[in-house]
C-alpha cells in the first residue's frame, strides 16, 4: 500500500474488475451496449494490468438474454474485436424478481476487487471505465460515482425541458458525496464485504435500493467520491417525457425518500421523529411548489410553473409516505 495525502491507494498494479449489467427483456439495448463495454475493457487492459469481465445479470426467469449474450461473444471473437484473454463476456440468470435481487446476484458473483454497475439503457462515453478506475486509485475510496447525462429519444415538450426533470448534477472530481445512484457506480468489493452490505430486496419493485445501499455504505464509514470525467449517457424514451410520467416520478421519489429514511432509522424514537420531520418537509414543498407554479402560470413563466409542480409533487409523495404506517424495509 502507498498513500496520497495520508489516504491508502489500493492495487496500483491493476485490480480485477467486473462490469455488471442488470437487465430484464431489453435485448435491443444489450445488443447496442455490450460491444461498447467490451471496447472499454480492451482500452483499460491495453494501458494497465487490470483484468476486466463484463457480466449480464438477467432477471428474466426464462433466460431471454442468454442466447443473445452468447451470440455477441461469438461475434466479437470472430471479428477479433474482443479484448485480451483476461477479459470475458459472461451471463448470469437471477429469476428472483426485483432489481435489488439482481444487484445482489452481481455482488455474490463478483469475485473481482472492483464491481461496476451500469444500466442496460446506458451508453458509456469515451474513457468511462478508465476514468472510474483512475479516480478509485487516486482516492482509495470505497466507491466512485460518475456522471449520468440525459439524451432524449425525441425532443421532449418545452415544459419538461424547462422543468429540468432529467438533468443530473455535476461536481469536481474527488468531491465526497453521501449517496449515489447505481447507473454509473464503482464499488470496492473488499470494503462492501467487510461492511456486510447488500441491497435490500424489499425495495426490489419500487426502486431506491441504490439510495439505501450507498447511504448505508457512508453511514458505516465508507467514502464515496465523484468522478466528473466518467460519463454514461442515459437514453430517455419518448414515453417518459410526458407531464404525467415526470410528475408521477416526483411523487415516487418523495415516497422513496421517506422509506429510505425509515430503513436507516436506528430505533422507533428516531423513526417517529423522522416521520414528523417529513410531514413538515412535505407540507413546505407542497405549499412552496404550488405557489411557484401559480406564479409561473400568471407570468407565463414555463420554468417556474414546471419547477413549482415538480417541487409540489415531490412534497405530495413525502406526505403520503409520512402518514403511511412504516414497514421498516431495512435490516
PDB file of N, CA and C in Angstrom, residues 20-55:
ATOM      1  N   UNK A  20     -21.111  -5.066 -14.234  1.00  0.00           N
ATOM      2  CA  UNK A  20     -22.375  -5.787 -14.156  1.00  0.00           C
ATOM      3  C   UNK A  20     -23.501  -4.970 -14.783  1.00  0.00           C
ATOM      4  N   UNK A  21     -24.300  -5.640 -15.619  1.00  0.00           N
ATOM      5  CA  UNK A  21     -25.415  -5.005 -16.306  1.00  0.00           C
ATOM      6  C   UNK A  21     -26.705  -5.741 -15.948  1.00  0.00           C
ATOM      7  N   UNK A  22     -27.496  -5.221 -15.017  1.00  0.00           N
ATOM      8  CA  UNK A  22     -28.809  -5.811 -14.754  1.00  0.00           C
ATOM      9  C   UNK A  22     -29.728  -5.600 -15.961  1.00  0.00           C
ATOM     10  N   UNK A  23     -30.562  -6.591 -16.269  1.00  0.00           N
ATOM     11  CA  UNK A  23     -31.439  -6.441 -17.424  1.00  0.00           C
ATOM     12  C   UNK A  23     -32.684  -7.294 -17.252  1.00  0.00           C
ATOM     13  N   UNK A  24     -33.735  -6.907 -17.977  1.00  0.00           N
ATOM     14  CA  UNK A  24     -34.981  -7.677 -17.999  1.00  0.00           C
ATOM     15  C   UNK A  24     -35.696  -7.406 -19.322  1.00  0.00           C
ATOM     16  N   UNK A  25     -35.573  -8.369 -20.233  1.00  0.00           N
ATOM     17  CA  UNK A  25     -36.280  -8.338 -21.521  1.00  0.00           C
ATOM     18  C   UNK A  25     -36.021  -7.046 -22.295  1.00  0.00           C
ATOM     19  N   UNK A  26     -34.768  -6.658 -22.360  1.00  0.00           N
ATOM     20  CA  UNK A  26     -34.409  -5.468 -23.143  1.00  0.00           C
ATOM     21  C   UNK A  26     -33.183  -5.793 -24.001  1.00  0.00           C
ATOM     22  N   UNK A  27     -33.331  -6.838 -24.801  1.00  0.00           N
ATOM     23  CA  UNK A  27     -32.206  -7.302 -25.601  1.00  0.00           C
ATOM     24  C   UNK A  27     -31.736  -6.275 -26.620  1.00  0.00           C
ATOM     25  N   UNK A  28     -32.660  -5.415 -27.091  1.00  0.00           N
ATOM     26  CA  UNK A  28     -32.250  -4.418 -28.072  1.00  0.00           C
ATOM     27  C   UNK A  28     -31.238  -3.450 -27.474  1.00  0.00           C
ATOM     28  N   UNK A  29     -31.386  -3.149 -26.188  1.00  0.00           N
ATOM     29  CA  UNK A  29     -30.409  -2.288 -25.516  1.00  0.00           C
ATOM     30  C   UNK A  29     -29.086  -3.028 -25.327  1.00  0.00           C
ATOM     31  N   UNK A  30     -29.153  -4.297 -24.923  1.00  0.00           N
ATOM     32  CA  UNK A  30     -27.927  -5.062 -24.695  1.00  0.00           C
ATOM     33  C   UNK A  30     -27.117  -5.218 -25.974  1.00  0.00           C
ATOM     34  N   UNK A  31     -27.778  -5.442 -27.102  1.00  0.00           N
ATOM     35  CA  UNK A  31     -27.056  -5.603 -28.367  1.00  0.00           C
ATOM     36  C   UNK A  31     -26.216  -4.373 -28.691  1.00  0.00           C
ATOM     37  N   UNK A  32     -26.762  -3.208 -28.360  1.00  0.00           N
ATOM     38  CA  UNK A  32     -26.018  -1.971 -28.619  1.00  0.00           C
ATOM     39  C   UNK A  32     -24.941  -1.728 -27.573  1.00  0.00           C
ATOM     40  N   UNK A  33     -25.218  -2.128 -26.324  1.00  0.00           N
ATOM     41  CA  UNK A  33     -24.324  -1.785 -25.218  1.00  0.00           C
ATOM     42  C   UNK A  33     -23.113  -2.702 -25.106  1.00  0.00           C
ATOM     43  N   UNK A  34     -23.299  -4.009 -25.258  1.00  0.00           N
ATOM     44  CA  UNK A  34     -22.222  -4.951 -24.933  1.00  0.00           C
ATOM     45  C   UNK A  34     -20.947  -4.721 -25.746  1.00  0.00           C
ATOM     46  N   UNK A  35     -21.015  -4.509 -27.061  1.00  0.00           N
ATOM     47  CA  UNK A  35     -19.765  -4.223 -27.779  1.00  0.00           C
ATOM     48  C   UNK A  35     -19.045  -2.978 -27.265  1.00  0.00           C
ATOM     49  N   UNK A  36     -19.818  -1.985 -26.814  1.00  0.00           N
ATOM     50  CA  UNK A  36     -19.198  -0.772 -26.273  1.00  0.00           C
ATOM     51  C   UNK A  36     -18.466  -1.072 -24.974  1.00  0.00           C
ATOM     52  N   UNK A  37     -19.049  -1.928 -24.140  1.00  0.00           N
ATOM     53  CA  UNK A  37     -18.403  -2.278 -22.872  1.00  0.00           C
ATOM     54  C   UNK A  37     -17.148  -3.104 -23.104  1.00  0.00           C
ATOM     55  N   UNK A  38     -17.215  -4.022 -24.050  1.00  0.00           N
ATOM     56  CA  UNK A  38     -16.035  -4.825 -24.359  1.00  0.00           C
ATOM     57  C   UNK A  38     -14.912  -3.937 -24.881  1.00  0.00           C
ATOM     58  N   UNK A  39     -15.260  -2.938 -25.676  1.00  0.00           N
ATOM     59  CA  UNK A  39     -14.244  -1.995 -26.162  1.00  0.00           C
ATOM     60  C   UNK A  39     -13.642  -1.193 -25.015  1.00  0.00           C
ATOM     61  N   UNK A  40     -14.469  -0.787 -24.049  1.00  0.00           N
ATOM     62  CA  UNK A  40     -13.959  -0.076 -22.877  1.00  0.00           C
ATOM     63  C   UNK A  40     -13.004  -0.967 -22.090  1.00  0.00           C
ATOM     64  N   UNK A  41     -13.364  -2.254 -21.952  1.00  0.00           N
ATOM     65  CA  UNK A  41     -12.486  -3.195 -21.256  1.00  0.00           C
ATOM     66  C   UNK A  41     -11.152  -3.326 -21.984  1.00  0.00           C
ATOM     67  N   UNK A  42     -11.211  -3.402 -23.305  1.00  0.00           N
ATOM     68  CA  UNK A  42      -9.979  -3.519 -24.089  1.00  0.00           C
ATOM     69  C   UNK A  42      -9.088  -2.300 -23.901  1.00  0.00           C
ATOM     70  N   UNK A  43      -9.692  -1.112 -23.882  1.00  0.00           N
ATOM     71  CA  UNK A  43      -8.905   0.113 -23.707  1.00  0.00           C
ATOM     72  C   UNK A  43      -8.205   0.122 -22.355  1.00  0.00           C
ATOM     73  N   UNK A  44      -8.918  -0.290 -21.307  1.00  0.00           N
ATOM     74  CA  UNK A  44      -8.317  -0.291 -19.974  1.00  0.00           C
ATOM     75  C   UNK A  44      -7.214  -1.335 -19.885  1.00  0.00           C
ATOM     76  N   UNK A  45      -7.464  -2.518 -20.422  1.00  0.00           N
ATOM     77  CA  UNK A  45      -6.449  -3.575 -20.360  1.00  0.00           C
ATOM     78  C   UNK A  45      -5.211  -3.237 -21.180  1.00  0.00           C
ATOM     79  N   UNK A  46      -5.382  -2.427 -22.225  1.00  0.00           N
ATOM     80  CA  UNK A  46      -4.241  -2.065 -23.072  1.00  0.00           C
ATOM     81  C   UNK A  46      -3.295  -1.104 -22.370  1.00  0.00           C
ATOM     82  N   UNK A  47      -3.792  -0.400 -21.355  1.00  0.00           N
ATOM     83  CA  UNK A  47      -2.969   0.610 -20.689  1.00  0.00           C
ATOM     84  C   UNK A  47      -2.685   0.284 -19.222  1.00  0.00           C
ATOM     85  N   UNK A  48      -3.077  -0.925 -18.780  1.00  0.00           N
ATOM     86  CA  UNK A  48      -2.849  -1.300 -17.389  1.00  0.00           C
ATOM     87  C   UNK A  48      -2.772  -2.815 -17.290  1.00  0.00           C
ATOM     88  N   UNK A  49      -2.577  -3.302 -16.083  1.00  0.00           N
ATOM     89  CA  UNK A  49      -2.592  -4.747 -15.856  1.00  0.00           C
ATOM     90  C   UNK A  49      -3.920  -5.205 -15.264  1.00  0.00           C
ATOM     91  N   UNK A  50      -4.947  -4.374 -15.409  1.00  0.00           N
ATOM     92  CA  UNK A  50      -6.265  -4.731 -14.903  1.00  0.00           C
ATOM     93  C   UNK A  50      -6.895  -5.821 -15.771  1.00  0.00           C
ATOM     94  N   UNK A  51      -7.643  -6.717 -15.129  1.00  0.00           N
ATOM     95  CA  UNK A  51      -8.414  -7.737 -15.825  1.00  0.00           C
ATOM     96  C   UNK A  51      -9.881  -7.389 -15.715  1.00  0.00           C
ATOM     97  N   UNK A  52     -10.599  -7.386 -16.835  1.00  0.00           N
ATOM     98  CA  UNK A  52     -11.974  -6.922 -16.876  1.00  0.00           C
ATOM     99  C   UNK A  52     -12.899  -8.030 -17.368  1.00  0.00           C
ATOM    100  N   UNK A  53     -14.051  -8.154 -16.688  1.00  0.00           N
ATOM    101  CA  UNK A  53     -15.091  -9.095 -17.092  1.00  0.00           C
ATOM    102  C   UNK A  53     -16.407  -8.355 -17.159  1.00  0.00           C
ATOM    103  N   UNK A  54     -17.162  -8.553 -18.231  1.00  0.00           N
ATOM    104  CA  UNK A  54     -18.488  -7.967 -18.384  1.00  0.00           C
ATOM    105  C   UNK A  54     -19.513  -9.048 -18.065  1.00  0.00           C
ATOM    106  N   UNK A  55     -20.427  -8.750 -17.141  1.00  0.00           N
ATOM    107  CA  UNK A  55     -21.397  -9.731 -16.663  1.00  0.00           C
ATOM    108  C   UNK A  55     -22.815  -9.210 -16.850  1.00  0.00           C
TER     109      UNK A  55
END
